[in-house]
Coordinates of C-alpha atoms in Angstrom, one line a residue:
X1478 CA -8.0 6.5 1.7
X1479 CA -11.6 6.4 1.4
X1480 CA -13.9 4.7 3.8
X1481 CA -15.0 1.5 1.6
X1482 CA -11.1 0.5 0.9
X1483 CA -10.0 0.1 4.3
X1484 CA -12.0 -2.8 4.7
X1485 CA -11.0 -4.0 1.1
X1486 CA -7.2 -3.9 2.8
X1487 CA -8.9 -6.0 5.4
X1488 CA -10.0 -8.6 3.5
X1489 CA -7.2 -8.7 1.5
X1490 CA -5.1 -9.3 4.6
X1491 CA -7.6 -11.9 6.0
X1492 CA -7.5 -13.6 2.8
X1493 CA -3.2 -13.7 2.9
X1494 CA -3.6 -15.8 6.3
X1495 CA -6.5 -18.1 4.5
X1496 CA -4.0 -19.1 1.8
X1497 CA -1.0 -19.2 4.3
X1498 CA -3.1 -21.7 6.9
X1499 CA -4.4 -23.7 3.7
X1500 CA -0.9 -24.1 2.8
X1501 CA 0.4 -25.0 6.4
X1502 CA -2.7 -27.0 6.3
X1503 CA -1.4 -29.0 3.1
X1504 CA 2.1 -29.5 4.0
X1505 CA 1.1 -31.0 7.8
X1506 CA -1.3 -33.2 5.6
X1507 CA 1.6 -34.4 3.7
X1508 CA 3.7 -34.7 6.7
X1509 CA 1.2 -37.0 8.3
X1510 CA 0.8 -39.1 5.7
X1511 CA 4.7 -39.7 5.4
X1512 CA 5.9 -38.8 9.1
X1513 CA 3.0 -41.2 10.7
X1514 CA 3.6 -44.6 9.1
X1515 CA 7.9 -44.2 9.3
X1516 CA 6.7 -42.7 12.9
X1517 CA 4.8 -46.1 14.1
X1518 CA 7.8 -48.5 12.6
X1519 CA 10.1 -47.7 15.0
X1520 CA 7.7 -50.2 17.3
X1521 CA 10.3 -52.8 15.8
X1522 CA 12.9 -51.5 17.9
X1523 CA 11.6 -49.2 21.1
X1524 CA 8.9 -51.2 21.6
X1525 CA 4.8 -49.7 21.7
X1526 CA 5.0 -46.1 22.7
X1527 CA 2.0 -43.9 23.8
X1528 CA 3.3 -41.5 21.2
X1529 CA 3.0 -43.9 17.8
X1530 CA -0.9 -44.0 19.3
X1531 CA -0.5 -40.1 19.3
X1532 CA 0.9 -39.7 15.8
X1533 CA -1.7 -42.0 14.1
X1534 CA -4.5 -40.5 15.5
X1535 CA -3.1 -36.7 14.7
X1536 CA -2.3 -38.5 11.0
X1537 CA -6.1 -39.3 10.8
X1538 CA -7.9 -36.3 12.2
X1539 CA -5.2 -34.4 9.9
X1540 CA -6.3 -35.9 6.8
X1541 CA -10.0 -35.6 7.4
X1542 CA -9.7 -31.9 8.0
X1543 CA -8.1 -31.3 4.9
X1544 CA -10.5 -33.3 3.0
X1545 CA -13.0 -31.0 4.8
X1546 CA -11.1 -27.6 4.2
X1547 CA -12.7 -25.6 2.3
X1548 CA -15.9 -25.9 5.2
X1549 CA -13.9 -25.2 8.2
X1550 CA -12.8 -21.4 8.8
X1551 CA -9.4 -20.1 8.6
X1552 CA -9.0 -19.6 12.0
X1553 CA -10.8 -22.8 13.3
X1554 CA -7.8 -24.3 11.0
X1555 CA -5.3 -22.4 12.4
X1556 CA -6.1 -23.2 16.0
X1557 CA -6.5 -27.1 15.3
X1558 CA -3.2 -26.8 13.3
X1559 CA -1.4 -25.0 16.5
X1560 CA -3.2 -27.4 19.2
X1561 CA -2.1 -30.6 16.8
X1562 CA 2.0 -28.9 16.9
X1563 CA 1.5 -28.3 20.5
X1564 CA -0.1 -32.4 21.5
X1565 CA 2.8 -33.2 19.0
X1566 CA 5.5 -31.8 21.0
X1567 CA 4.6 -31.9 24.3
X1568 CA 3.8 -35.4 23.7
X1569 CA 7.7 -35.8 21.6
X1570 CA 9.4 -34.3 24.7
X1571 CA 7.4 -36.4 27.3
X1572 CA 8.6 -39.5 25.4
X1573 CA 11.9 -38.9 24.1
X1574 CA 12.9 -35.4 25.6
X1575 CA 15.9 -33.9 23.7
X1576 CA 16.1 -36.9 21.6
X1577 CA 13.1 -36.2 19.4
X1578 CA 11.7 -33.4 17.6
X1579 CA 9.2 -32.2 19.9
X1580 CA 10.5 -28.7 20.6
X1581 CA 11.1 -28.4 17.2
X1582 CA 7.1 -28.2 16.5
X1583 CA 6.5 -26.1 19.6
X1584 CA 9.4 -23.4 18.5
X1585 CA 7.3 -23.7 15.0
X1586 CA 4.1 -22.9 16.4
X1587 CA 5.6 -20.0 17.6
X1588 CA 6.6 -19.1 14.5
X1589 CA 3.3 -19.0 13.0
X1590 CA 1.6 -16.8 15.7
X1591 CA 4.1 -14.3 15.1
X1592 CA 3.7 -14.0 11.2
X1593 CA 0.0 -14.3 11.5
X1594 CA -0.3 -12.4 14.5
X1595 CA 2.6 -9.8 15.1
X1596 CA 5.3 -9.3 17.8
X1597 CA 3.7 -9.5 20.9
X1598 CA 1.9 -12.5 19.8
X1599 CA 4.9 -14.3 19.1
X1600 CA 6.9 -13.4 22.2
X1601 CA 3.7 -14.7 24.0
X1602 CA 3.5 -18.2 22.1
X1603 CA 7.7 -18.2 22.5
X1604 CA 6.9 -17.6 25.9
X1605 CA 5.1 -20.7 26.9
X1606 CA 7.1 -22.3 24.3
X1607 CA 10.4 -22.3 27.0
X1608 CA 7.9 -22.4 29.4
X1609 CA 6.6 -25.5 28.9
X1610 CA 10.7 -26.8 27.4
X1611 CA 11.7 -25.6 30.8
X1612 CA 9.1 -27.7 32.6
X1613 CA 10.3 -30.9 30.6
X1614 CA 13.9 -29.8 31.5
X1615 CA 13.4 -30.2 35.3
X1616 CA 11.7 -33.3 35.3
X1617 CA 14.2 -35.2 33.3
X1618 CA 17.2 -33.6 35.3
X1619 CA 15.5 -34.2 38.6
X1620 CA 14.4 -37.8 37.7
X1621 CA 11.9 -37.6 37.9
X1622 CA 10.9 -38.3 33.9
X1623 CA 12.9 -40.9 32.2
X1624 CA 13.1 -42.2 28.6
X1625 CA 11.9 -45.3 28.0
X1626 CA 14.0 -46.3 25.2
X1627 CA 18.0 -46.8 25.1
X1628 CA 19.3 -43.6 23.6
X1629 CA 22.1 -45.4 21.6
X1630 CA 19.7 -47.8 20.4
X1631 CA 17.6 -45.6 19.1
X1632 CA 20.2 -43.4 17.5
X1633 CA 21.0 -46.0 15.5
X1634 CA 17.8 -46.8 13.7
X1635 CA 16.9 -45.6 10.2
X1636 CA 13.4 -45.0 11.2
X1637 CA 14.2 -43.0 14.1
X1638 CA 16.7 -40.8 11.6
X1639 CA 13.7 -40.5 8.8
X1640 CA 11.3 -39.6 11.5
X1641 CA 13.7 -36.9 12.9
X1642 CA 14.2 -35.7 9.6
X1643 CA 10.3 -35.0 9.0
X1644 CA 10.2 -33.4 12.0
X1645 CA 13.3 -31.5 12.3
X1646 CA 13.6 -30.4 8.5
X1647 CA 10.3 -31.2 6.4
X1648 CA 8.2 -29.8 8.6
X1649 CA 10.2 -26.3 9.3
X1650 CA 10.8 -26.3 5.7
X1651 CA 7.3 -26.8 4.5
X1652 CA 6.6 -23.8 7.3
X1653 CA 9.2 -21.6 6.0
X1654 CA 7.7 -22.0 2.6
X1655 CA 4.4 -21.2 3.7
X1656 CA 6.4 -17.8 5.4
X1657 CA 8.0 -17.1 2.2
X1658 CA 4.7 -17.5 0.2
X1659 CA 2.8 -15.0 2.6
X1660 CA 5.6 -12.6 2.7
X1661 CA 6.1 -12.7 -1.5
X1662 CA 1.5 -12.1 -1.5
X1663 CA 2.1 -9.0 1.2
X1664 CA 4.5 -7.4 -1.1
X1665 CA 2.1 -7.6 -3.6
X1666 CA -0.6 -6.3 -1.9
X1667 CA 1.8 -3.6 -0.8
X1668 CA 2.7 -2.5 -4.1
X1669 CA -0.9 -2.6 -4.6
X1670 CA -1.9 -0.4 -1.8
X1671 CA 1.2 1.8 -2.9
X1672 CA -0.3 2.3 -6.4
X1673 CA -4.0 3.3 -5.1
X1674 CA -2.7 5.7 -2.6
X1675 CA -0.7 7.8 -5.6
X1676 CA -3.7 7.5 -7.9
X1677 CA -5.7 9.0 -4.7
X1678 CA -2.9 11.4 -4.3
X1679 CA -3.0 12.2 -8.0
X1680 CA -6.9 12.5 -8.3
X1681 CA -6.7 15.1 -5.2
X1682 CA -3.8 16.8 -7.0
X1683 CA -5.1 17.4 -10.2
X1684 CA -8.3 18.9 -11.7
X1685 CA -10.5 16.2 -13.5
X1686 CA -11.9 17.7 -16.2
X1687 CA -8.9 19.8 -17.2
X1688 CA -6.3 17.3 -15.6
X1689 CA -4.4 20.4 -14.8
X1690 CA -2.8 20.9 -11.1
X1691 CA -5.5 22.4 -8.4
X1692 CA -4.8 25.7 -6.3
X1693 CA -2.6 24.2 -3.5
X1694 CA -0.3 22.1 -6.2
X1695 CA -0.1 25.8 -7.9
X1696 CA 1.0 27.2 -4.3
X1697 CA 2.6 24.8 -3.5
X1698 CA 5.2 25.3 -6.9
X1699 CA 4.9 29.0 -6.3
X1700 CA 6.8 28.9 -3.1
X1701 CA 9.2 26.8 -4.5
X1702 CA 9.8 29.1 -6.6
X1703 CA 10.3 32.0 -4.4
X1704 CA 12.8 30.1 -2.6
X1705 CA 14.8 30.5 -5.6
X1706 CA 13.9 33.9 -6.2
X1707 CA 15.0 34.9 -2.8
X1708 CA 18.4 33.3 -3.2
X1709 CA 19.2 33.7 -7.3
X1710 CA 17.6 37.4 -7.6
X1711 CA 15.6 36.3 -10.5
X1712 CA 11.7 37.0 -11.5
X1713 CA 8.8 35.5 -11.0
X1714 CA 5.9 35.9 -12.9
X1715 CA 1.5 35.0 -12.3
X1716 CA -0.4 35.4 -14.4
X1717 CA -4.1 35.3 -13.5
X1718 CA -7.3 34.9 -16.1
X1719 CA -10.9 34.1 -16.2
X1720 CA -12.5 33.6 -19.6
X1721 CA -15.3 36.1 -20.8
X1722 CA -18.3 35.2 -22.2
X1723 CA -17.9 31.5 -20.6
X1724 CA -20.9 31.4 -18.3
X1725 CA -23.2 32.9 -21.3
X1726 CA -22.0 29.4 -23.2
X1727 CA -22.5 27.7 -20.2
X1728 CA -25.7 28.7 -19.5
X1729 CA -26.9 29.3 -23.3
X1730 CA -25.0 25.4 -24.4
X1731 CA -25.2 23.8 -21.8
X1732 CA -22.4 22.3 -19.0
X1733 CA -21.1 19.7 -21.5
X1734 CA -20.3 22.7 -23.7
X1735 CA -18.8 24.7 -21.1
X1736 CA -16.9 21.7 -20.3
X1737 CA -15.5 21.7 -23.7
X1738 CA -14.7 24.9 -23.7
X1739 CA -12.8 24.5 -20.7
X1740 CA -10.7 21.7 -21.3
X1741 CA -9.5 23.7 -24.7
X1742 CA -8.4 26.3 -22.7
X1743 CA -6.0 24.2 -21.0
X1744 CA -5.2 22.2 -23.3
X1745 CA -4.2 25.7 -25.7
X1746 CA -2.5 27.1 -22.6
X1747 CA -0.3 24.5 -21.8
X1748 CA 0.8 24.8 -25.6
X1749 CA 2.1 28.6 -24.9
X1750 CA 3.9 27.4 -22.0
X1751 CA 7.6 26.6 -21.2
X1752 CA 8.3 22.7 -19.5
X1753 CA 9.2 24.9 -16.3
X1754 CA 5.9 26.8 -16.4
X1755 CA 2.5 25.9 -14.3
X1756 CA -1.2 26.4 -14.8
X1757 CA -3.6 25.5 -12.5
X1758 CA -7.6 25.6 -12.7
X1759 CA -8.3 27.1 -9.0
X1760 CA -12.2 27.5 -9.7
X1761 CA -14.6 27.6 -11.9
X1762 CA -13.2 29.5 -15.2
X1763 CA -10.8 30.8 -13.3
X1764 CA -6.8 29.8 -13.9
X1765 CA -3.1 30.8 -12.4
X1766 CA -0.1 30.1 -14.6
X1767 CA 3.8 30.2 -12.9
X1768 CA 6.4 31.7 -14.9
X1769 CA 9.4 31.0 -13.1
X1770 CA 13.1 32.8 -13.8
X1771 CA 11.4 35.6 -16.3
X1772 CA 13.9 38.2 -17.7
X1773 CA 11.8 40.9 -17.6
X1774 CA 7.7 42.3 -17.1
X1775 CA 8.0 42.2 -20.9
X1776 CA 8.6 38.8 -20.9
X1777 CA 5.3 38.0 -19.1
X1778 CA 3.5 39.9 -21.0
X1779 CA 4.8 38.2 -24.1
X1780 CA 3.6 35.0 -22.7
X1781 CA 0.1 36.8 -21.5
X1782 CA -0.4 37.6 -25.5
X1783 CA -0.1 34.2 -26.8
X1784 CA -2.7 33.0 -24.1
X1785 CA -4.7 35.2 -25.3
X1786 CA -4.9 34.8 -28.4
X1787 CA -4.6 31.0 -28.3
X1788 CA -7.6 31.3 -25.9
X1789 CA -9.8 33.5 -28.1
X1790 CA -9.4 31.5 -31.3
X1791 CA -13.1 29.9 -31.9
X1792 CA -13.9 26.5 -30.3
X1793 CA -16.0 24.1 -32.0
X1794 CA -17.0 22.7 -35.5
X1795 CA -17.9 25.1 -38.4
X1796 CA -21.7 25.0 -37.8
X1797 CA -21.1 25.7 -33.8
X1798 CA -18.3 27.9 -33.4
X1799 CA -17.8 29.8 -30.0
X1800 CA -15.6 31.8 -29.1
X1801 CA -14.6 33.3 -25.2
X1802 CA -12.0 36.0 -24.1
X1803 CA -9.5 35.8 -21.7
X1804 CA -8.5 38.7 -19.1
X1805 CA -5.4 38.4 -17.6
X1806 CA -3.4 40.2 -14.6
X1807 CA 0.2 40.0 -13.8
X1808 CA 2.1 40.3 -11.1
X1809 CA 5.8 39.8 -10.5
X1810 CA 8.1 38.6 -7.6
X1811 CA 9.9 40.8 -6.0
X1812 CA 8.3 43.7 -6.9
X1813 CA 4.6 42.8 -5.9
X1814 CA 5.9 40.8 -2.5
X1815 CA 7.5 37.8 -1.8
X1816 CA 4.7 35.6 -0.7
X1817 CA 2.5 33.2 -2.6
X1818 CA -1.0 34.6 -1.5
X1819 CA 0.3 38.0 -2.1
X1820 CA 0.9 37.9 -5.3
X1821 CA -1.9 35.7 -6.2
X1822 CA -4.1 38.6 -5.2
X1823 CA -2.0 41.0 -6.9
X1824 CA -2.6 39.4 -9.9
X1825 CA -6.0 38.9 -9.4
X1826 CA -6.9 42.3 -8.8
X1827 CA -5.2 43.1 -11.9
X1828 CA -6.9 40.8 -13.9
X1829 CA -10.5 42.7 -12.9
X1830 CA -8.8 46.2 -13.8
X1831 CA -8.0 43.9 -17.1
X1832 CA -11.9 42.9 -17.3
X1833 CA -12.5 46.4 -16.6
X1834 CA -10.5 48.1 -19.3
X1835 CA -12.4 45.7 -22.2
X1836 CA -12.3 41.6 -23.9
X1837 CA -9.0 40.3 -23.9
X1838 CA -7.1 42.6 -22.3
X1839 CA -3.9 42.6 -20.1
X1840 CA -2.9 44.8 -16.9
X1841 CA -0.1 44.7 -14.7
X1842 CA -0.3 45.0 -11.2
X1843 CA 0.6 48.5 -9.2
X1844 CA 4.2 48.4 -7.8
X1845 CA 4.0 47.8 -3.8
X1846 CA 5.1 51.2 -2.3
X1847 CA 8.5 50.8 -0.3

C-alpha cells in the first residue's frame, strides 16, 4: 500500500462514522419529536415529574442540533448524542428505576462506542453502564430512593406503554439500523480495499509494458515446477534470450520504438507457447520462458525454433520495417540441477555461447558433471 492511500482508508473510515452519527443523529431527532410530547402526557396521570422537564428540554436542544448538522463535527455530534442517552437514563432510572427505559439508553450508548470505537471502548462504556445501574440498584433496595408514582397505576396507562415502546424498541431499532447501515458501508469499503490491494499486487507482479510476469513470479513458477519434477521424474525446460540488434533500434528510433519492439516480442512469444508455459521479462531485453513436463531436449529446442523465428520476423509498417534476433540458451531440470537460480544461470550462460556462435542461434547448456 503506498503512502498516500493509507490516509485515503482513513478518511474513508472517518467518513463511515459521519454518516453513521448523522443517522443516529436523525433517528434521536425523530424520537424526540414523537417520544417528547407522548413522554409529557403522562402528567395526566403521575402527576409533574422532573423528568417530562428533562425530556422537553433534550427534545428542543435535539432538534436544533439537527437543524444545525451539517456545522457541528462528527464527533462533537457523537459526544452530545452519548451525553443526551446518558441525562436520558440516568435521569429514567432516578425517576422510575426498573419501570422505565432508562437503562435501555445507557446499554445503547454502549453500544455505539463499541461500533465506533472498538472492544475496549465498549467494555469501558458497558463498564460504567452497570456501574452506574448498580448505583441505582442499591439505592432503591436500601430505601433509600423511592418512585414517586404507583407502579400499577402507571402500568396501566397508554402513555406510559407508547413511551416505553419509543424507548425500549424505536429507539434500539433506529440504533440497530444505524449498526446495520455502517456495517453494509464497511463491507464495501472492504471489498474496495480488497480490489486495490490485488491491482497493487498485480502491478508488482507483472511487467508494464509487456504485461508479462517479472523475475520472482518466473521463480516463483519454476520451483513449483521442480517440486513436480522431483516427485513425477519429468523435464523441465528454460529457456533464456536477449534480442540482438535491440539497443541499436533503441538508440537509433528511439525508446518508444524499442518499446514497440518489445512488446511484439511478447506478444509473438506467448503465441509459440503452451497454456502451461511461462515467460517472463526479468530486465531490459532480456526474457525466461518455463517449459514444464518436456519429453525430451528435442522438445525444447523445438519450442526455442519457433521463438526464433516468430521473433526475427520484421516489426513495423512497410516504410519502417525492423527486424531484431533472438539468442537463446537452454537448460533442463535434472540434468543441469535442481534449483531455480541454477538453472537460470545455466541457461543464461548458454544463451551468450548462443550470441557467441552468431544471430539467432540456439545452445544447450554443458551437462553438470556427477
Amino acid at each position: 500500500m503506498t503512502g498516500d492511500q493509507a490516509p485515503k482508508y482513513s478518511d474513508d473510515i472517518a467518513d463511515l462514522r459521519h454518516v453513521m452519527v448523522n443517522r443516529i443523529l436523525a433517528g434521536v431527532t425523530l424520537l424526540a419529536a414523537i417520544g417528547a410530547p407522548i413522554s409529557i402526557l403522562r402528567v395526566f396521570f403521575t402527576g409533574w415529574l422532573p423528568l417530562y422537564a428533562v425530556h422537553g428540554v433534550i427534545a428542543v436542544f435535539v432538534i436544533l442540533l439537527w437543524l444545525l448538522r451539517k456545522r457541528v463535527a462528527y464527533r462533537v455530534k457523537l459526544i452530545i448524542i452519548l451525553i443526551l442517552f446518558w441525562i436520558i437514563g440516568v435521569a429514567g432510572l432516578f425517576t422510575l428505576g426498573l419501570v422505565g427505559a432508562g437503562a435501555w439508553w445507557l446499554v445503547t450508548s454502549a453500544l455505539l462506542v463499541e461500533v465506533l470505537y472498538g472492544k475496549r471502548s465498549g467494555y469501558l462504556a458497558m463498564s460504567a453502564v452497570a456501574a452506574v445501574v448498580l448505583v441505582f440498584a442499591i439505592l432503591f433496595v436500601s430505601g433509600l430512593l423511592q418512585l414517586s408514582v404507583d407502579t400499577n397505576l402507571f402500568s396501566q396507562q397508554a402513555a406510559a406503554w407508547a413511551t416505553f415502546a419509543v424507548g425500549a424498541v424505536l429507539q434500539p431499532l433506529i440504533v440497530f439500523s444505524a449498526v446495520g447501515a455502517l456495517q453494509g458501508r464497511i463491507v464495501q469499503l472492504n471489498k474496495r480495499v480488497i480490489a486495490q490491494a490485488e491491482e497493487i499486487q498485480l502491478l508488482a507482479d507483472t511487467d508494464e509494458l509487456t504485461k508479462l510476469p517479472r523475475r520472482h513470479v518466473a521463480y516463483d513458477r519454476l520451483e513449483q515446477a521442480l517440486r513436480i519434477v522431483a516427485r513425477e521424474k519429468n523435464i523441465v525446460a528454460v529457456l533464456f534470450f536477449d534480442l540482438n540488434g535491440f539497443k541499436n533500434i533503441n538508440d537509433a528510433y528511439g525508446h518508444a520504438t524499442g518499446d514497440r519492439i518489445l512488446q511484439a516480442t511478447a506478444d509473438r512469444a506467448r503465441s509459440c507457447l503452451r497454456a502451461s508455459d511461462t515467460i517472463a521479462r526479468i530486465g531490459g531485453d532480456e526474457f525466461l520462458v518455463i517449459l514444464p513436463g518436456v519429453g525430451s531436449v528435442d522438445d525444447a529446442t523445438l519450442t526455442a525454433n519457433k521463438l526464433v523465428a516468430a521473433i526475427s520476423a520484421p516489426v513495423g509498417s512497410e516504410e519502417s520495417e525492423l527486424t531484431v534476433g533472438a539468442s537463446i540458451g537452454i537448460a533442463l531440470a535434472p540434468e543441469h540441477g535442481m534449483r531455480a537460480e541454477d538453472l537460470v544461470n545455466a541457461a543464461d550462460h548458454a544463451m551468450y555461447a548462443a550470441k557467441k556462435a552468431g544471430n539467432n542461434q540456439i545452445r544447450v547448456a554443458e551437462s553438470t558433471p556427477n
